[in-house]
Amino acid sequence: VDLDTAKKELEEFIPHVRNISDSSIRKMAGRDLARFKEFKKQGIAIKFGRFTKKENEQLQKNIKEFLSITGIDSAEKLFFTWRYPGEKETISRLKVEHQFCAKISEGIPRPWRLIYYRARKIFDPNNYKGRYTKEEKEKLKKYHALHGNNWKKISELMSRSNLSVAMKFSEIKSPINYGPWSREEIQKLKLAVKEVMKRRLEMEDGSSPSSLGEPNGDLLLKREQLCQQLPWTEIETKVGSRYWRQCKQKW
């Protein structure tokens, strides 16, 4: 399918698809378009936002079946192959031979990319290691001083997930306010979200800021775009007085 045709066909399922980069559209045409059409025949709409219990169970079932077919002994090896350099070549070959992309997305009416990110979160054992000890917090501050925001490097040093170390560091460094939100804080939160959304749209389709919204400067966005995978640690920095979980909850 050529790029223009892919955009036109995908737009039926993802109205904001023309704001997505050409490379991402090509990937979606290969991974998602046929799936989307099949779901349409079944009367099932494509979904965004929080995964349901049923979807999580289907994803876990898909992964279990894929592991059984390939003989790979853990989901971690599928999604974090770089942690197993000695097996990387074999794992990569098996993923291609047994259609990894198609298999893990079976029965889940969502873009493949969202399914993949969800699976990485579920199957990363470093995501679920409990509270940080005082010693771990000190190590995190030391490693950040050495490596900056290289969360992949820091996660390796601490045996915690990238997301975990990034979020915990944001909590440690922020001057936290635990009281009611002031009008000024709410305004900062709105502006922070607007800034990151504007930058995201500019990066995805190369548009200038003036072409992304209305004359008064407001952005034209779909509702799901305002809730989906926002960079909360960055938003926290812009707000300044609240940590990321407070920002996310308030939003």
XYZ file of C-alpha atoms in Angstrom:
251
model
C 0.000 0.000 0.000
C 1.431 3.402 -0.972
C 1.705 6.105 1.684
C -1.279 8.232 0.585
C -3.536 5.186 0.389
C -2.328 4.002 3.792
C -3.136 7.386 5.340
C -6.601 7.400 3.800
C -7.414 3.854 4.936
C -5.983 4.280 8.433
C -7.854 7.553 8.930
C -11.088 5.584 9.234
C -9.740 3.944 12.377
C -7.383 6.650 13.706
C -8.810 10.110 12.880
C -5.590 11.943 13.819
C -3.395 9.675 11.657
C -2.268 12.581 9.428
C -0.482 14.034 12.475
C 1.673 10.885 12.664
C 5.069 10.628 10.952
C 5.328 8.911 7.568
C 7.612 6.201 8.963
C 5.089 5.387 11.695
C 2.260 5.261 9.142
C 4.218 2.776 7.022
C 4.708 0.569 10.076
C 1.023 0.818 10.952
C 0.054 -0.085 7.405
C 2.061 -3.276 7.742
C 1.213 -4.201 11.314
C -2.253 -2.789 11.875
C -4.288 -2.093 8.747
C -5.345 -5.672 7.976
C -6.112 -6.236 11.684
C -8.202 -3.074 11.861
C -10.235 -4.123 8.814
C -10.885 -7.539 10.333
C -12.061 -5.969 13.605
C -14.373 -3.705 11.573
C -15.984 -6.772 9.959
C -16.638 -8.070 13.475
C -18.172 -4.754 14.526
C -15.322 -4.030 16.972
C -13.983 -0.479 17.296
C -10.275 0.291 17.682
C -9.512 1.336 21.249
C -7.101 3.668 23.041
C -6.517 4.538 26.685
C -6.324 2.158 29.648
C -6.185 -1.577 28.923
C -9.085 -3.619 30.285
C -8.686 -6.756 32.382
C -9.850 -8.819 29.403
C -7.240 -7.235 27.121
C -4.459 -7.825 29.650
C -5.489 -11.477 29.925
C -5.561 -11.842 26.127
C -2.094 -10.289 25.878
C -0.718 -12.676 28.503
C -2.320 -15.603 26.657
C -0.743 -14.475 23.361
C 2.703 -14.243 24.936
C 2.370 -17.639 26.619
C 1.453 -19.252 23.297
C 4.329 -17.532 21.493
C 6.818 -18.751 24.093
C 5.433 -22.273 23.736
C 5.776 -22.202 19.939
C 9.325 -20.826 19.910
C 10.776 -22.523 22.972
C 11.994 -19.193 24.367
C 11.830 -19.597 28.126
C 10.753 -16.144 29.332
C 8.788 -13.100 28.213
C 11.630 -10.910 29.449
C 13.821 -12.312 26.674
C 11.209 -11.334 24.087
C 10.897 -7.714 25.164
C 14.363 -7.052 26.621
C 16.535 -9.126 24.308
C 19.522 -6.831 24.853
C 19.795 -8.180 28.402
C 20.733 -11.569 26.908
C 23.524 -10.849 24.390
C 24.445 -14.537 24.065
C 20.917 -15.423 22.901
C 20.076 -12.255 20.990
C 20.620 -13.662 17.491
C 18.528 -16.787 18.127
C 15.695 -14.878 19.812
C 15.555 -12.306 16.987
C 15.422 -15.071 14.372
C 12.607 -16.902 16.157
C 10.596 -13.674 16.496
C 10.782 -13.143 12.732
C 10.071 -16.782 11.805
C 6.990 -17.008 14.022
C 5.529 -13.549 13.269
C 6.009 -11.993 16.684
C 4.183 -8.751 15.803
C 1.054 -10.506 14.568
C 1.000 -13.097 17.326
C 1.135 -10.806 20.371
C -1.609 -8.539 18.988
C -4.162 -11.285 18.249
C -7.631 -10.441 19.540
C -6.677 -6.990 20.853
C -8.286 -4.083 18.915
C -5.507 -1.557 19.454
C -2.518 -0.264 17.481
C 0.374 -2.717 17.705
C 2.678 -0.103 19.211
C 0.401 0.340 22.245
C 0.136 -3.428 22.702
C 3.925 -3.738 22.603
C 4.431 -0.974 25.203
C 1.845 -2.554 27.469
C 3.565 -5.931 27.217
C 6.937 -4.397 28.069
C 5.457 -2.909 31.211
C 3.757 -6.146 32.293
C 6.688 -8.465 31.593
C 9.603 -6.406 32.905
C 10.533 -8.055 36.239
C 12.369 -4.892 37.221
C 9.043 -3.027 37.350
C 7.845 -4.764 40.504
C 10.536 -4.650 43.166
C 8.733 -2.811 45.930
C 9.643 0.412 47.696
C 13.034 2.021 47.292
C 15.293 1.740 50.321
C 17.198 4.735 51.676
C 20.392 3.251 50.204
C 18.784 2.872 46.766
C 17.657 6.492 46.798
C 21.199 7.621 47.553
C 22.545 5.418 44.752
C 19.961 6.840 42.368
C 21.061 10.399 43.138
C 24.716 9.422 42.668
C 24.098 7.645 39.357
C 22.040 10.559 38.055
C 24.897 12.928 38.876
C 27.189 10.690 36.801
C 24.900 9.762 33.898
C 22.214 12.474 33.757
C 18.910 11.317 32.257
C 20.410 8.155 30.739
C 17.712 6.049 32.411
C 18.664 2.903 30.513
C 22.177 3.025 31.984
C 20.878 3.839 35.463
C 18.272 1.064 35.279
C 21.025 -1.444 34.486
C 23.113 -0.264 37.448
C 20.152 -0.455 39.839
C 18.313 -3.481 38.395
C 15.131 -1.424 38.200
C 13.140 -0.567 35.080
C 13.804 2.617 33.088
C 10.376 3.940 34.037
C 10.844 3.147 37.713
C 14.163 4.971 38.126
C 12.993 7.991 36.118
C 9.807 8.369 38.138
C 11.514 7.812 41.486
C 14.183 10.398 40.719
C 11.495 12.922 39.829
C 9.927 12.358 43.256
C 13.238 12.746 45.073
C 14.253 16.011 43.427
C 10.935 17.860 43.377
C 9.970 20.502 45.982
C 6.637 18.851 46.727
C 3.444 20.634 47.710
C 0.871 18.255 49.201
C -1.915 20.764 49.799
C -4.811 21.826 47.549
C -3.892 22.927 44.039
C -3.727 26.682 43.572
C -5.062 28.412 40.458
C -1.483 29.190 39.459
C -0.477 25.512 39.698
C -3.479 24.404 37.638
C -2.618 26.970 34.988
C 0.996 25.733 34.923
C -0.268 22.168 34.486
C -2.494 23.156 31.545
C 0.324 25.076 29.877
C 2.780 22.219 30.431
C 0.471 19.699 28.760
C -0.178 22.111 25.903
C 3.557 22.587 25.340
C 4.366 18.872 25.208
C 1.391 18.158 22.944
C 2.372 20.945 20.554
C 5.940 19.661 20.383
C 4.721 16.084 19.831
C 2.540 17.135 16.879
C 5.362 19.210 15.390
C 7.729 16.244 15.600
C 5.206 13.803 14.157
C 4.257 15.696 11.024
C 6.712 18.586 10.783
C 3.967 21.210 11.039
C 4.564 24.710 12.272
C 2.814 25.676 15.532
C 0.395 27.956 13.683
C -0.891 25.120 11.514
C -1.727 22.849 14.456
C -4.545 24.815 16.017
C -6.984 27.691 15.935
C -6.178 31.408 15.512
C -6.278 31.968 19.287
C -3.470 29.452 19.773
C -5.572 26.557 21.047
C -4.643 23.129 19.728
C -7.124 20.970 17.836
C -6.787 17.563 19.491
C -8.769 14.382 19.896
C -9.765 13.567 23.462
C -7.599 10.437 23.596
C -4.519 12.466 22.662
C -4.893 14.430 25.894
C -4.629 11.317 28.050
C -2.344 8.969 26.174
C 1.308 8.413 27.128
C 2.068 11.935 28.300
C 5.656 12.580 29.521
C 4.742 13.140 33.160
C 8.283 13.646 34.446
C 8.726 16.501 31.971
C 5.338 17.955 32.896
C 6.312 17.729 36.570
C 9.435 19.799 35.858
C 7.376 22.492 34.151
C 4.825 22.662 37.000
C 7.639 22.805 39.539
C 5.753 22.279 42.800
C 4.136 18.854 42.307
C 5.555 15.434 41.557
C 4.497 13.483 38.470
C 1.835 11.322 40.127
C 0.068 14.408 41.465
C 0.166 15.998 38.000
C -1.198 12.861 36.363
C -3.968 12.467 38.933
C -4.979 16.128 38.710
C -5.005 16.038 34.903
